[in-house]
Phi, psi and omega in degrees: 000135182285137176246172178301313182298318181297316180295318181299311181295321180297320179297316179293318181295316182291341178273349186305314180300332182278345180295329182297329181295336181279342185304303182292323183292321178296317179297314182294320178301313180300318180294317181291324181297320182290332180270351182274350182112351177283144173285158177305323180294316179295321178297321180289320178297320177299316179298320182290321187267327182273312177049054177207108187305308184297318180294321180294319179298315180295320182297315181293327177295319180288327176297316179298328180274003179058042176281144179304148184302322181302316180294321179298314181296315181298317182296315181293328176295318179296317180300326184266012179300334181299337180293339174296322178293319178299313183297319180297325179290322184274343186306315180303335182268345186242353188294342180279349184279150176289166183301327182296342174265315189292325181294308179294324178295325177292318180298319184274002183288119178237173177303315184293314180296321178299313183299322181284317188287321184298328177292324178294319180292328182280346178285125185276115172202180187264012181297132177262004187238033181294334178293337174291330175297313178297322179298318179298317178296318183297313181296318180299315181293320183293311181298317180298315182296317181295323180298311184289323176296316180298319179295319177297322178291324179291314182289321173046245186293348180283355176254092183287131177048052183300323182294338183271002181287341182082009180289345182293353176294340182298325184290311176302321179297320178298315181296319178299318178296328179285326187280322187308316181299339181276345184276087184243355179210175185296312180303320180292322178296318178296319178301311183294314183293318180292321178295320178295317179296318180295324180296325178288322182286339184250019181302328186276357180294144181286161176056026179059028181296341178302332179297313181291316179300316181294321180299312181290327176299315179296317181298310183294320179297317179295318180295316180297316179297321179298319179294319179296316180297319181295316181295318180297321180294321179294319180295320179295324179292320179297320180296325179290323181289000000 
């Protein structure tokens, strides 16, 4: 029988392979933050409060360009719109929880934690503590991210041209690794492929809007394909009868 402790440890353990993906990004973020004009303390506070790699990278770039704070906040909000889709997916599994649970779980929700947690929620068993699994994954990701960002901020100028090392390839590889287990049928394959194609075609869109366009392209393509597959299956069944 699953206990709170078992679920928590399982969530942290299952997130472990994804922790490695944060290593280069945390270091590069720390190095870029120190060269953008942010103090190490401000860079660390941003990491602690924002806890979103893509948003932090964009924010330090805009800080370096001396863009107004309002534009920085608006841009990072747009980049993180995908989290609304994550929250909507997890809501049926978390809506019974009190606010003291839902608020921190929402704050700590990342791409990696979502990918790990949604599979746990979809697994059918009688555990009443699956939200502890998400908490374990969230804490592991948060502590790991803060460690690497802090190290990058400490090393700062000692990391020459960190962005040019090519270590950022780790994140796409991590995401591909997260997505592959979900591709179990034709609609899901169409969803992934169409979203990937859309992301390439929308790379030039401002404010990273291509992320949102690609997400909705994948969703609609997958839904349409699912309906076609379902309709085709019913017609084939009727012909047999």
